[in-house]
PDB file of N, CA and C in Angstrom:
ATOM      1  N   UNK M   1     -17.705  22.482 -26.595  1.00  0.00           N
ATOM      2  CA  UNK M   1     -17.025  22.025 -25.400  1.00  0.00           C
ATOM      3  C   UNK M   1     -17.289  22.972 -24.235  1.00  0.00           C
ATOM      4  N   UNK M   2     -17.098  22.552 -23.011  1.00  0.00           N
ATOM      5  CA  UNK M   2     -17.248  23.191 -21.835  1.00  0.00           C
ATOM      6  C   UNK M   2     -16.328  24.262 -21.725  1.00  0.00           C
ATOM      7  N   UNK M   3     -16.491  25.172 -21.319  1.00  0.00           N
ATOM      8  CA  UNK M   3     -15.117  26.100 -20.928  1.00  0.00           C
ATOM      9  C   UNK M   3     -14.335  25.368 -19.403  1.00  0.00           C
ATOM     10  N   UNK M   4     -12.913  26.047 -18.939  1.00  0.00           N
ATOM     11  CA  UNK M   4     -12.444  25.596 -17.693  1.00  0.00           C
ATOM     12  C   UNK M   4     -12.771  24.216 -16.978  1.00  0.00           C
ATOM     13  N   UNK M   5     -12.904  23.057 -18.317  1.00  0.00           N
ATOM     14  CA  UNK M   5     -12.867  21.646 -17.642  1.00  0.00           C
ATOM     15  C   UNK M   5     -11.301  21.289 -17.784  1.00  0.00           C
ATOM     16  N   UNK M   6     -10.484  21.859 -19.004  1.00  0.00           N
ATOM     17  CA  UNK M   6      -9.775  20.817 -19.293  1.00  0.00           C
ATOM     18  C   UNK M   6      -8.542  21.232 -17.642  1.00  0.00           C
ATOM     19  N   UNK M   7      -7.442  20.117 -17.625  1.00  0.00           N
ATOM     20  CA  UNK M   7      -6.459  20.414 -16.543  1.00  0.00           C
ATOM     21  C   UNK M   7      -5.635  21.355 -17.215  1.00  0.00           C
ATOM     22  N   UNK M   8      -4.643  21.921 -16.114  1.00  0.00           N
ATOM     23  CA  UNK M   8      -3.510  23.260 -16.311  1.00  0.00           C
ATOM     24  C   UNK M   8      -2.450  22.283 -16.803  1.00  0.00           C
ATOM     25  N   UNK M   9      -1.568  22.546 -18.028  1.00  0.00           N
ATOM     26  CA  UNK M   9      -0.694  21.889 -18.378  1.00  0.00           C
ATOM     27  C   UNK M   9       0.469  22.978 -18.322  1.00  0.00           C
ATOM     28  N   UNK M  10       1.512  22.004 -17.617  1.00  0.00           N
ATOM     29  CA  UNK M  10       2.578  22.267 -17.370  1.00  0.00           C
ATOM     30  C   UNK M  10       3.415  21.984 -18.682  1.00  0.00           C
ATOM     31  N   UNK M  11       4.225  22.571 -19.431  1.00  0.00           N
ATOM     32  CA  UNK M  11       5.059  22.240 -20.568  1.00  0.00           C
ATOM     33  C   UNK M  11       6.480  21.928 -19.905  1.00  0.00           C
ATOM     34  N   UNK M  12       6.545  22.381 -18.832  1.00  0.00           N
ATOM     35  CA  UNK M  12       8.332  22.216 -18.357  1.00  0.00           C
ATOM     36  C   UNK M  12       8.060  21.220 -17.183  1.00  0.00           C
ATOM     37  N   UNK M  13       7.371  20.666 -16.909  1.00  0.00           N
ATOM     38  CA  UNK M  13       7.395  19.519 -15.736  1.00  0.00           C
ATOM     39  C   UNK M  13       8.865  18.634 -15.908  1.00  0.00           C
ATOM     40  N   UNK M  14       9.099  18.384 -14.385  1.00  0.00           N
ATOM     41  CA  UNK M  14      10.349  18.218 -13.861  1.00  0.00           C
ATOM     42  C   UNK M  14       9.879  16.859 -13.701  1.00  0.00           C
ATOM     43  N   UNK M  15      10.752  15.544 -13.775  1.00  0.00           N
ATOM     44  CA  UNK M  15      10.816  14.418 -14.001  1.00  0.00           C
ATOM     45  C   UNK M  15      12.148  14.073 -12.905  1.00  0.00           C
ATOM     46  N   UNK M  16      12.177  13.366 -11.871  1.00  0.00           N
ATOM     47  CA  UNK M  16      13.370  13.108 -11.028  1.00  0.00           C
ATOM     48  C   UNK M  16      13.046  11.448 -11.012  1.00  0.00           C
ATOM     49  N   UNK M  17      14.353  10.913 -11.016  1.00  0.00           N
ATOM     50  CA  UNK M  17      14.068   9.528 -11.392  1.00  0.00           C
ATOM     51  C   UNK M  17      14.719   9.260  -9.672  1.00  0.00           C
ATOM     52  N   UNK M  18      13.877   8.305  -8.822  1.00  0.00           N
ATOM     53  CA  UNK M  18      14.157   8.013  -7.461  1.00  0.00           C
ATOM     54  C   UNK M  18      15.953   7.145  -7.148  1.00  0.00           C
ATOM     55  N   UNK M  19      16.225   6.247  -8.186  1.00  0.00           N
ATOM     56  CA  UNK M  19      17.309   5.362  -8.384  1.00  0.00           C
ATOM     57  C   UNK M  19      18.365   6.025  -8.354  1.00  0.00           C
ATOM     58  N   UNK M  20      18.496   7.159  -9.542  1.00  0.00           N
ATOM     59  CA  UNK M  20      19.339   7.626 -10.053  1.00  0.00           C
ATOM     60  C   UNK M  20      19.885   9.161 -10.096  1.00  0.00           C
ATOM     61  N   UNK M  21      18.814   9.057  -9.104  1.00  0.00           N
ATOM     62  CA  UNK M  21      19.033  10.597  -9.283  1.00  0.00           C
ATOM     63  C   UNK M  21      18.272  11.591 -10.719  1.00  0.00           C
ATOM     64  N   UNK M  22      18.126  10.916 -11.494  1.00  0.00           N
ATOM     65  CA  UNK M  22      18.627  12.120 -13.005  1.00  0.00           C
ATOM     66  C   UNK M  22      17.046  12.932 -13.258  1.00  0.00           C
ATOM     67  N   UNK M  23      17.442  13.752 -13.642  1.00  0.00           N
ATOM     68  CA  UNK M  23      16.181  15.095 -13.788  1.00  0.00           C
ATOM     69  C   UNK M  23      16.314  15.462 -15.299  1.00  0.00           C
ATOM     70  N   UNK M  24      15.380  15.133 -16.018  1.00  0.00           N
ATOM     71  CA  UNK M  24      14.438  15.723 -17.389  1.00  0.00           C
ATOM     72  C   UNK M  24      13.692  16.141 -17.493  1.00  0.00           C
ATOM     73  N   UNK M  25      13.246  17.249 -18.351  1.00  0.00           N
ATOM     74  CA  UNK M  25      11.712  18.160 -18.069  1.00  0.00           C
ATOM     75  C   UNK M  25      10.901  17.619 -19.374  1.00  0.00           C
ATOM     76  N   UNK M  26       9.538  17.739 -19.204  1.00  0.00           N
ATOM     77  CA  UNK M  26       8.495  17.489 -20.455  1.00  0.00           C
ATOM     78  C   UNK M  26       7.407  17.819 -19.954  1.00  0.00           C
ATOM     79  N   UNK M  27       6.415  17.743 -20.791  1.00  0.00           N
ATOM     80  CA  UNK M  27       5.162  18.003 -20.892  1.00  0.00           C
ATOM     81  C   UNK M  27       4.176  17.122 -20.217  1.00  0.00           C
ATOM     82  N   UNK M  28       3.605  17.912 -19.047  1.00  0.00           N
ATOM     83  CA  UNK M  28       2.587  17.049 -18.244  1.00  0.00           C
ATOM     84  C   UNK M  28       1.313  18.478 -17.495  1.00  0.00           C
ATOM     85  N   UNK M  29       0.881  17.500 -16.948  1.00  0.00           N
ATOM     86  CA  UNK M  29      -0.209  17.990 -16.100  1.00  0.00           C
ATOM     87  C   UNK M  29      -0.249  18.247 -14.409  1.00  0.00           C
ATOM     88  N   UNK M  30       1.420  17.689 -14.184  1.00  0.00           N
ATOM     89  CA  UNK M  30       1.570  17.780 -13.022  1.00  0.00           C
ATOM     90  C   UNK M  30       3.226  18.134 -13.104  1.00  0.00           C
ATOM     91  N   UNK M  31       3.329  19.484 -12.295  1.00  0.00           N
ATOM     92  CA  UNK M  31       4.696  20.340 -12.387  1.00  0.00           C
ATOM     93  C   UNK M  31       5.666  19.070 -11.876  1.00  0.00           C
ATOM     94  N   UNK M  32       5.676  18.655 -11.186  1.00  0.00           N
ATOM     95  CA  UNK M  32       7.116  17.678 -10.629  1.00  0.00           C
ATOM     96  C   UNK M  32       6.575  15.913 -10.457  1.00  0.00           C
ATOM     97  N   UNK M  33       7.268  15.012 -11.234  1.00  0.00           N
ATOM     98  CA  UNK M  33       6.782  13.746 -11.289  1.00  0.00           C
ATOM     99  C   UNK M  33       7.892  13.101 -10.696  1.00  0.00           C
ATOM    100  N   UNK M  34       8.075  12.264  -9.951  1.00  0.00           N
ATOM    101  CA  UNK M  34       8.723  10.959  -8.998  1.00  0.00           C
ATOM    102  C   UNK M  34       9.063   9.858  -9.830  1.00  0.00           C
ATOM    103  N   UNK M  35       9.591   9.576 -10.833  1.00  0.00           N
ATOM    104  CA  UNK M  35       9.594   8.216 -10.662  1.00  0.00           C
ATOM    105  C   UNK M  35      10.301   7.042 -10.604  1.00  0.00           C
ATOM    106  N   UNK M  36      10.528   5.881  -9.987  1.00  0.00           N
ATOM    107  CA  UNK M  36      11.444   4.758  -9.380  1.00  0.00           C
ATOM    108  C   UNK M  36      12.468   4.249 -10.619  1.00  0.00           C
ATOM    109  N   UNK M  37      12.428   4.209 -11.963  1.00  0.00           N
ATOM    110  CA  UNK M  37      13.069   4.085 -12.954  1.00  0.00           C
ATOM    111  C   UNK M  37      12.859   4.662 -14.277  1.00  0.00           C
ATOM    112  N   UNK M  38      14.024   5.375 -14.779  1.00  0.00           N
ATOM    113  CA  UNK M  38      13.696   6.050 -15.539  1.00  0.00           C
ATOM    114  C   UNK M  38      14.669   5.466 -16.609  1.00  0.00           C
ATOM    115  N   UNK M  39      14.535   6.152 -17.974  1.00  0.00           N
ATOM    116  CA  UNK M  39      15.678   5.708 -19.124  1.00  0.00           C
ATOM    117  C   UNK M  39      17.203   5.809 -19.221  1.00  0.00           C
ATOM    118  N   UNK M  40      17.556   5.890 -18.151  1.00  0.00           N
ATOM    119  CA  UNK M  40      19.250   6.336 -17.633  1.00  0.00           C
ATOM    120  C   UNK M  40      19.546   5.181 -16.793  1.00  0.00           C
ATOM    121  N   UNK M  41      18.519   4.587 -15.994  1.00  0.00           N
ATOM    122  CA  UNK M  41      18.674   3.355 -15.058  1.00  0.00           C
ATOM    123  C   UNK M  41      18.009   1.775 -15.412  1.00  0.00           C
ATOM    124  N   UNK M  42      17.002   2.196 -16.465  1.00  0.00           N
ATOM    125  CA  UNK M  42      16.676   0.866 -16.679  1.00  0.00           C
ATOM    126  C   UNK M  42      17.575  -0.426 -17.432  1.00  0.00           C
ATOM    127  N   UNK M  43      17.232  -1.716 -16.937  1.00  0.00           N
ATOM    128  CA  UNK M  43      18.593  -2.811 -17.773  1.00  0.00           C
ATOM    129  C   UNK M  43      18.047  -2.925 -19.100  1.00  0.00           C
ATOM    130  N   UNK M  44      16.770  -2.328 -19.371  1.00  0.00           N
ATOM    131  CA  UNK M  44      16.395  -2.249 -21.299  1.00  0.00           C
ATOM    132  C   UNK M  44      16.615  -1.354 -22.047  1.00  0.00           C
ATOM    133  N   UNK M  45      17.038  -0.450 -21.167  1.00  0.00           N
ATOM    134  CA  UNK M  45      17.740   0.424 -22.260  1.00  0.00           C
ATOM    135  C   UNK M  45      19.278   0.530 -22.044  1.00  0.00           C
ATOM    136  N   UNK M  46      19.946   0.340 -20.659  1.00  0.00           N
ATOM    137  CA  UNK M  46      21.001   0.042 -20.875  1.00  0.00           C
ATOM    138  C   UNK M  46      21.831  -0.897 -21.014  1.00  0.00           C
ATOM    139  N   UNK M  47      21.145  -2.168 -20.940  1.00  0.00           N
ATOM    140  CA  UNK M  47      21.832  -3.232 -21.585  1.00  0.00           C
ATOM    141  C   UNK M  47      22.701  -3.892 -20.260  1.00  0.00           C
ATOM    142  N   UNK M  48      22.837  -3.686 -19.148  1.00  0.00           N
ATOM    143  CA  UNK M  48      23.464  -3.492 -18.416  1.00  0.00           C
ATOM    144  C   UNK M  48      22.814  -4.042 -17.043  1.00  0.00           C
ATOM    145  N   UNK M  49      22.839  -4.833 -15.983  1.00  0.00           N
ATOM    146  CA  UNK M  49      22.317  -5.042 -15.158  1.00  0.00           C
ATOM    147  C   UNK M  49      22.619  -4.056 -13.926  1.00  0.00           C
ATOM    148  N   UNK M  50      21.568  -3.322 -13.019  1.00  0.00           N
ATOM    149  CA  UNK M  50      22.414  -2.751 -11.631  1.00  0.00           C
ATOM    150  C   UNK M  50      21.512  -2.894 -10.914  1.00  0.00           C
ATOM    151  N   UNK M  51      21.155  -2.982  -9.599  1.00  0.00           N
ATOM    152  CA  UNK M  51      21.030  -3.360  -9.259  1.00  0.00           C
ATOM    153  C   UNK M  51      19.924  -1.557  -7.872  1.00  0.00           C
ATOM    154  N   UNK M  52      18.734  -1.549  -7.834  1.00  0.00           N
ATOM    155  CA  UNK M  52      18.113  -0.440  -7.670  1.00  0.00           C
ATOM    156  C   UNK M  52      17.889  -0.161  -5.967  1.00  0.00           C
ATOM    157  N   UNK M  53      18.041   0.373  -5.495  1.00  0.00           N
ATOM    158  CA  UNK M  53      17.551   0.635  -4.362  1.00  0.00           C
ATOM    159  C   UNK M  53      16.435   0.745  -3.838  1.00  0.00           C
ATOM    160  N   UNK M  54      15.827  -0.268  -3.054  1.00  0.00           N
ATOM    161  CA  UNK M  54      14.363  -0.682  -3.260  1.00  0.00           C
ATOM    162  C   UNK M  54      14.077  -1.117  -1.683  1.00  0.00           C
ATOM    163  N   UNK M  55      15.027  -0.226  -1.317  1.00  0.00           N
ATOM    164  CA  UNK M  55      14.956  -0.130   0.325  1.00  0.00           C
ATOM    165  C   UNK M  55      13.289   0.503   1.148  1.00  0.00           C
ATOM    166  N   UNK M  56      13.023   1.559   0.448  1.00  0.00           N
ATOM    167  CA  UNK M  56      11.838   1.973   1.057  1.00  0.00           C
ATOM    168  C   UNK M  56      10.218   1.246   0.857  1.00  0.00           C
ATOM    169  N   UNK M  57      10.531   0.480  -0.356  1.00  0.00           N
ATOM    170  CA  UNK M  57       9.591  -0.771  -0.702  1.00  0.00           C
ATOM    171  C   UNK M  57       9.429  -1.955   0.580  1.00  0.00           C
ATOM    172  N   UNK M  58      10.838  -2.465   0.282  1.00  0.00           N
ATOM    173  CA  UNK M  58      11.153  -3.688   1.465  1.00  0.00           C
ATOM    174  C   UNK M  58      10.368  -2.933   3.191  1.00  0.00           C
ATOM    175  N   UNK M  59      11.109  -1.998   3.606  1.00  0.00           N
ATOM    176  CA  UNK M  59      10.836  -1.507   4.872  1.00  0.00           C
ATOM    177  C   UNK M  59       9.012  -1.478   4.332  1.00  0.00           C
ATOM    178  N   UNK M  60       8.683  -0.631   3.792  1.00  0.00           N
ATOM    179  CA  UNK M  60       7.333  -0.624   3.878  1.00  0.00           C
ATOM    180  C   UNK M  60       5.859  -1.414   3.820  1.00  0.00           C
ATOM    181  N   UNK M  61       6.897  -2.828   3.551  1.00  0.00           N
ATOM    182  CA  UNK M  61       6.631  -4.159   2.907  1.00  0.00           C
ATOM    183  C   UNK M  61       6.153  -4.923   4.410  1.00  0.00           C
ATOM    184  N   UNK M  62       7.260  -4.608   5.216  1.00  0.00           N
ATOM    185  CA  UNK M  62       7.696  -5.168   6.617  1.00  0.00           C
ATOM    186  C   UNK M  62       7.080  -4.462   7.621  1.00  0.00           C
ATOM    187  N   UNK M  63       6.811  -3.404   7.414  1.00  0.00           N
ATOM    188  CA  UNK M  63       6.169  -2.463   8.486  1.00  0.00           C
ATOM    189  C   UNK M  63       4.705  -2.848   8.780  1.00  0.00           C
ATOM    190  N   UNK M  64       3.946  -3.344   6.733  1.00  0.00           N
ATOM    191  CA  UNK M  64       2.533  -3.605   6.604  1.00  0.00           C
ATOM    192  C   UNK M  64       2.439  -5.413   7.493  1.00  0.00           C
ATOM    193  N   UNK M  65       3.871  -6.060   7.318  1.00  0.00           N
ATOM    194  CA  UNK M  65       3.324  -7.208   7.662  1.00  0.00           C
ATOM    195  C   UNK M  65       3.002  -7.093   9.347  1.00  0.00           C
ATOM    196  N   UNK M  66       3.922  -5.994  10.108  1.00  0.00           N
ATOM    197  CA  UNK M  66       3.662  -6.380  11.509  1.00  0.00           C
ATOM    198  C   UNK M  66       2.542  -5.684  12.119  1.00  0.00           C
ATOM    199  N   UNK M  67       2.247  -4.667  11.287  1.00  0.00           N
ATOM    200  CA  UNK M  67       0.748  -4.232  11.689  1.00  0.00           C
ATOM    201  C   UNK M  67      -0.171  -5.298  11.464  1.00  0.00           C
ATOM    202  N   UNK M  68      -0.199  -6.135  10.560  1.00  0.00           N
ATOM    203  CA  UNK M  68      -1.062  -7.245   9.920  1.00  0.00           C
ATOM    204  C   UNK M  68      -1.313  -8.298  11.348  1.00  0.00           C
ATOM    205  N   UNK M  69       0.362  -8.627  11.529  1.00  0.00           N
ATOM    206  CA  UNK M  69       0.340  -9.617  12.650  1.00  0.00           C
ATOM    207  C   UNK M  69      -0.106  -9.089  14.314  1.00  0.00           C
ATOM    208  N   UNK M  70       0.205  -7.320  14.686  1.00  0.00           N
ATOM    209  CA  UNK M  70      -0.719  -7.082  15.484  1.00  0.00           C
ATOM    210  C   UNK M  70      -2.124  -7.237  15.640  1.00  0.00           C
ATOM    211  N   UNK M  71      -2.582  -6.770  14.448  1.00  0.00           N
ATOM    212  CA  UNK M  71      -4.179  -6.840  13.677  1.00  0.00           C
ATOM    213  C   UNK M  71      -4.774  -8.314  14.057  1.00  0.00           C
ATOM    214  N   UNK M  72      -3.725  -9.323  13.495  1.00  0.00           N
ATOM    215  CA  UNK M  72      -4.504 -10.620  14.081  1.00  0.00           C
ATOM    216  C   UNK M  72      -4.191 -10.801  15.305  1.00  0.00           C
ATOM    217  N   UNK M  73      -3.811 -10.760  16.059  1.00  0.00           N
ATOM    218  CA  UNK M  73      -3.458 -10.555  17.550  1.00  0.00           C
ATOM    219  C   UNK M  73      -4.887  -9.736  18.181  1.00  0.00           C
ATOM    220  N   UNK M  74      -4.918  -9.231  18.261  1.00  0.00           N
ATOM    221  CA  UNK M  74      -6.404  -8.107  19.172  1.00  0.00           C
ATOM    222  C   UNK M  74      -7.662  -9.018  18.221  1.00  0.00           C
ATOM    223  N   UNK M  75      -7.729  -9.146  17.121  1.00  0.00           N
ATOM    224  CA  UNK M  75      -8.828  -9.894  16.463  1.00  0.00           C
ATOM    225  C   UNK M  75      -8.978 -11.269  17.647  1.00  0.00           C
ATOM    226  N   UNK M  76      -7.963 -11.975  17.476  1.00  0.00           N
ATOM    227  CA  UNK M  76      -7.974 -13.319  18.281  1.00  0.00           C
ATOM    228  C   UNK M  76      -8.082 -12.737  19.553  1.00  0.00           C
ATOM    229  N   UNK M  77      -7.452 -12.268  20.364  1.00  0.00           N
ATOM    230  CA  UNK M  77      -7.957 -11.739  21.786  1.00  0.00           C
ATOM    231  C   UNK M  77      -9.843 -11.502  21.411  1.00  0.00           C
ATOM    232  N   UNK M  78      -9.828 -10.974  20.950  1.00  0.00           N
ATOM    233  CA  UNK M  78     -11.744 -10.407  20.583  1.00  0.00           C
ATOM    234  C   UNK M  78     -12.545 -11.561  20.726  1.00  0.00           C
ATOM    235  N   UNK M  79     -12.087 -12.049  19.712  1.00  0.00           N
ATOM    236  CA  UNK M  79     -12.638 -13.789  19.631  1.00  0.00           C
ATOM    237  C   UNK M  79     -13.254 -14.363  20.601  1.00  0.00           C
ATOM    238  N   UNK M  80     -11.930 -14.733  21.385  1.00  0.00           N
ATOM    239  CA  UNK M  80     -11.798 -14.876  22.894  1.00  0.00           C
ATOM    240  C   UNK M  80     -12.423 -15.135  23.896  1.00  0.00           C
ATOM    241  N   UNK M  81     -12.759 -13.446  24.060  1.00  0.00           N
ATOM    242  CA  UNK M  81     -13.856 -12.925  25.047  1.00  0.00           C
ATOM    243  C   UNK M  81     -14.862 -13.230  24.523  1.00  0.00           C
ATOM    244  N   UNK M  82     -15.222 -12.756  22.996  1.00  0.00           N
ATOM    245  CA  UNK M  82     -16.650 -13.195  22.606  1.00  0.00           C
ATOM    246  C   UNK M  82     -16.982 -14.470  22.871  1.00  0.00           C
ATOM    247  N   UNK M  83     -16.162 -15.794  22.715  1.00  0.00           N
ATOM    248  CA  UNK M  83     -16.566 -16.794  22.268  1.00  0.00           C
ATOM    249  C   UNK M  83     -16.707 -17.459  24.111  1.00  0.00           C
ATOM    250  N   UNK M  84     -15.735 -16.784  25.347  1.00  0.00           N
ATOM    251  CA  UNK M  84     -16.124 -17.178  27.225  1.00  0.00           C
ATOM    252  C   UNK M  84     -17.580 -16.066  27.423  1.00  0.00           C
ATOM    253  N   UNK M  85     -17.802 -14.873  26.805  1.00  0.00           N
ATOM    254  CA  UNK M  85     -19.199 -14.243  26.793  1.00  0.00           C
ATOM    255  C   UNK M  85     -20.208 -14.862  26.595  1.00  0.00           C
ATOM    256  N   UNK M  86     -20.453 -15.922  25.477  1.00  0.00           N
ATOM    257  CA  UNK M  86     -21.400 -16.763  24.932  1.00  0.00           C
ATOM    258  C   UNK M  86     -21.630 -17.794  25.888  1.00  0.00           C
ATOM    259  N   UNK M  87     -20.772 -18.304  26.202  1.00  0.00           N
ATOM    260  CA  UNK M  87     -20.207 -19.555  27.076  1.00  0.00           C
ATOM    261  C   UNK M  87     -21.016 -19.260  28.619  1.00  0.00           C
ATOM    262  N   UNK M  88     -20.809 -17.893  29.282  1.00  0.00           N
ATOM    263  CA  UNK M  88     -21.610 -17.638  30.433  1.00  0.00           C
ATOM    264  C   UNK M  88     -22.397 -17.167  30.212  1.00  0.00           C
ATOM    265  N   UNK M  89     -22.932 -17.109  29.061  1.00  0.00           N
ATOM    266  CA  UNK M  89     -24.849 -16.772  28.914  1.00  0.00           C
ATOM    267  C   UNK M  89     -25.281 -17.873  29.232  1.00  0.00           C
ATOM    268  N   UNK M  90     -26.328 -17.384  30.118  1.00  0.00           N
ATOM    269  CA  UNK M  90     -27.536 -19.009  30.574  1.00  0.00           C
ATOM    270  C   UNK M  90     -28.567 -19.352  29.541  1.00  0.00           C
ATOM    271  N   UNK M  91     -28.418 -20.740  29.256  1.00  0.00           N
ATOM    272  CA  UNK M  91     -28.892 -21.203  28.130  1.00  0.00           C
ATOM    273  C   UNK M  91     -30.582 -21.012  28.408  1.00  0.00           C
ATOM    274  N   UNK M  92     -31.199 -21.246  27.036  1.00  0.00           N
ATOM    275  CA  UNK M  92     -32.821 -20.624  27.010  1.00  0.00           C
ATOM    276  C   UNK M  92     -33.321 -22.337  27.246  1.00  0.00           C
ATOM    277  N   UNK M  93     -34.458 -22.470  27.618  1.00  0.00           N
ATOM    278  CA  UNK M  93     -35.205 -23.334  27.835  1.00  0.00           C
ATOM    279  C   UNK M  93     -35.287 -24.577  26.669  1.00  0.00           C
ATOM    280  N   UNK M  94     -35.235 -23.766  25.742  1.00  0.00           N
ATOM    281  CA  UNK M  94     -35.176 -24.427  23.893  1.00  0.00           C
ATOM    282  C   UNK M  94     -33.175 -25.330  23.757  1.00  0.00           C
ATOM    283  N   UNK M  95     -32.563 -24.611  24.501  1.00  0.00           N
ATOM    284  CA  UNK M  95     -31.545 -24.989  24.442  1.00  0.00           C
ATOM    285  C   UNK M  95     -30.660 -26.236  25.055  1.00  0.00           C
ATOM    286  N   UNK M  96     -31.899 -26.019  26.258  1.00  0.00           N
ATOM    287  CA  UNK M  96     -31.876 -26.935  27.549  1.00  0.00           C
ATOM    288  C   UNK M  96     -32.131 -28.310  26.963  1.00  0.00           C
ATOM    289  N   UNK M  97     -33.663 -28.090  26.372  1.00  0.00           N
ATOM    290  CA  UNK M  97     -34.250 -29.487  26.189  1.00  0.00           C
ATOM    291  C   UNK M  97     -33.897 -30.102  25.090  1.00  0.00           C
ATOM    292  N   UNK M  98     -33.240 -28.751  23.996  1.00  0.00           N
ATOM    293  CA  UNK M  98     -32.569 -30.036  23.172  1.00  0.00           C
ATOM    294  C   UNK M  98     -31.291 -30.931  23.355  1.00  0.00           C
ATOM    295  N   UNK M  99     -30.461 -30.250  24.576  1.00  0.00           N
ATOM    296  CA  UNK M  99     -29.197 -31.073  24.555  1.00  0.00           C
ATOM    297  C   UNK M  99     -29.502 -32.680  25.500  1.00  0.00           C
ATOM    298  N   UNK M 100     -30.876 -32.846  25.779  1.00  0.00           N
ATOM    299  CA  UNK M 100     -31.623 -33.973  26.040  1.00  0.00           C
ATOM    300  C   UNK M 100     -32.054 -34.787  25.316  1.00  0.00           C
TER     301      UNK M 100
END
């Protein structure tokens, strides 16, 4: 085997669950992990329905659509111009005689 390929493993990596708050440590490759549901909040392990805070999803959800709808906005303006640009180009000789 190669020497200094494998990654630095962390044995005490910190685990913070986003929902719930709750913090467990284990074995990883990356000292502090994030994540949105963990085994303290999920309805399969607790049997239990609640209901998650999924606020920064939604907003970020909404933020992508109105950039989207600016995005097509300046596209269609582009259009636009391209398509009155074409329009006052003087047609070629070939163009002339075929609309005859």
């Amino acid at each position: 085997m190669k020497p200094k390929i494998h990654p630095q493993y962390f044995p005490d990596a910190i685990v913070t669950c986003s929902s719930c708050r709750n913090t467990f440590t284990t074995g990883s490759t990356k000292q502090s992990i994030s994540v949105e549901v963990c085994h303290k909040c999920h309805p399969f392990f607790t049997g239990e329905h609640r209901y998650l805070d999924i606020k920064g999803r939604v907003d970020t959800f909404q933020k992508k659509q109105e950039i989207a709808k600016k995005f097509q906005a300046t596209i269609s303006t582009k259009k636009r111009k391209i398509t009155q640009k074409e329009d006052r180009e003087p047609k070629s000789l070939k163009e002339l005689l075929s609309e005859i």
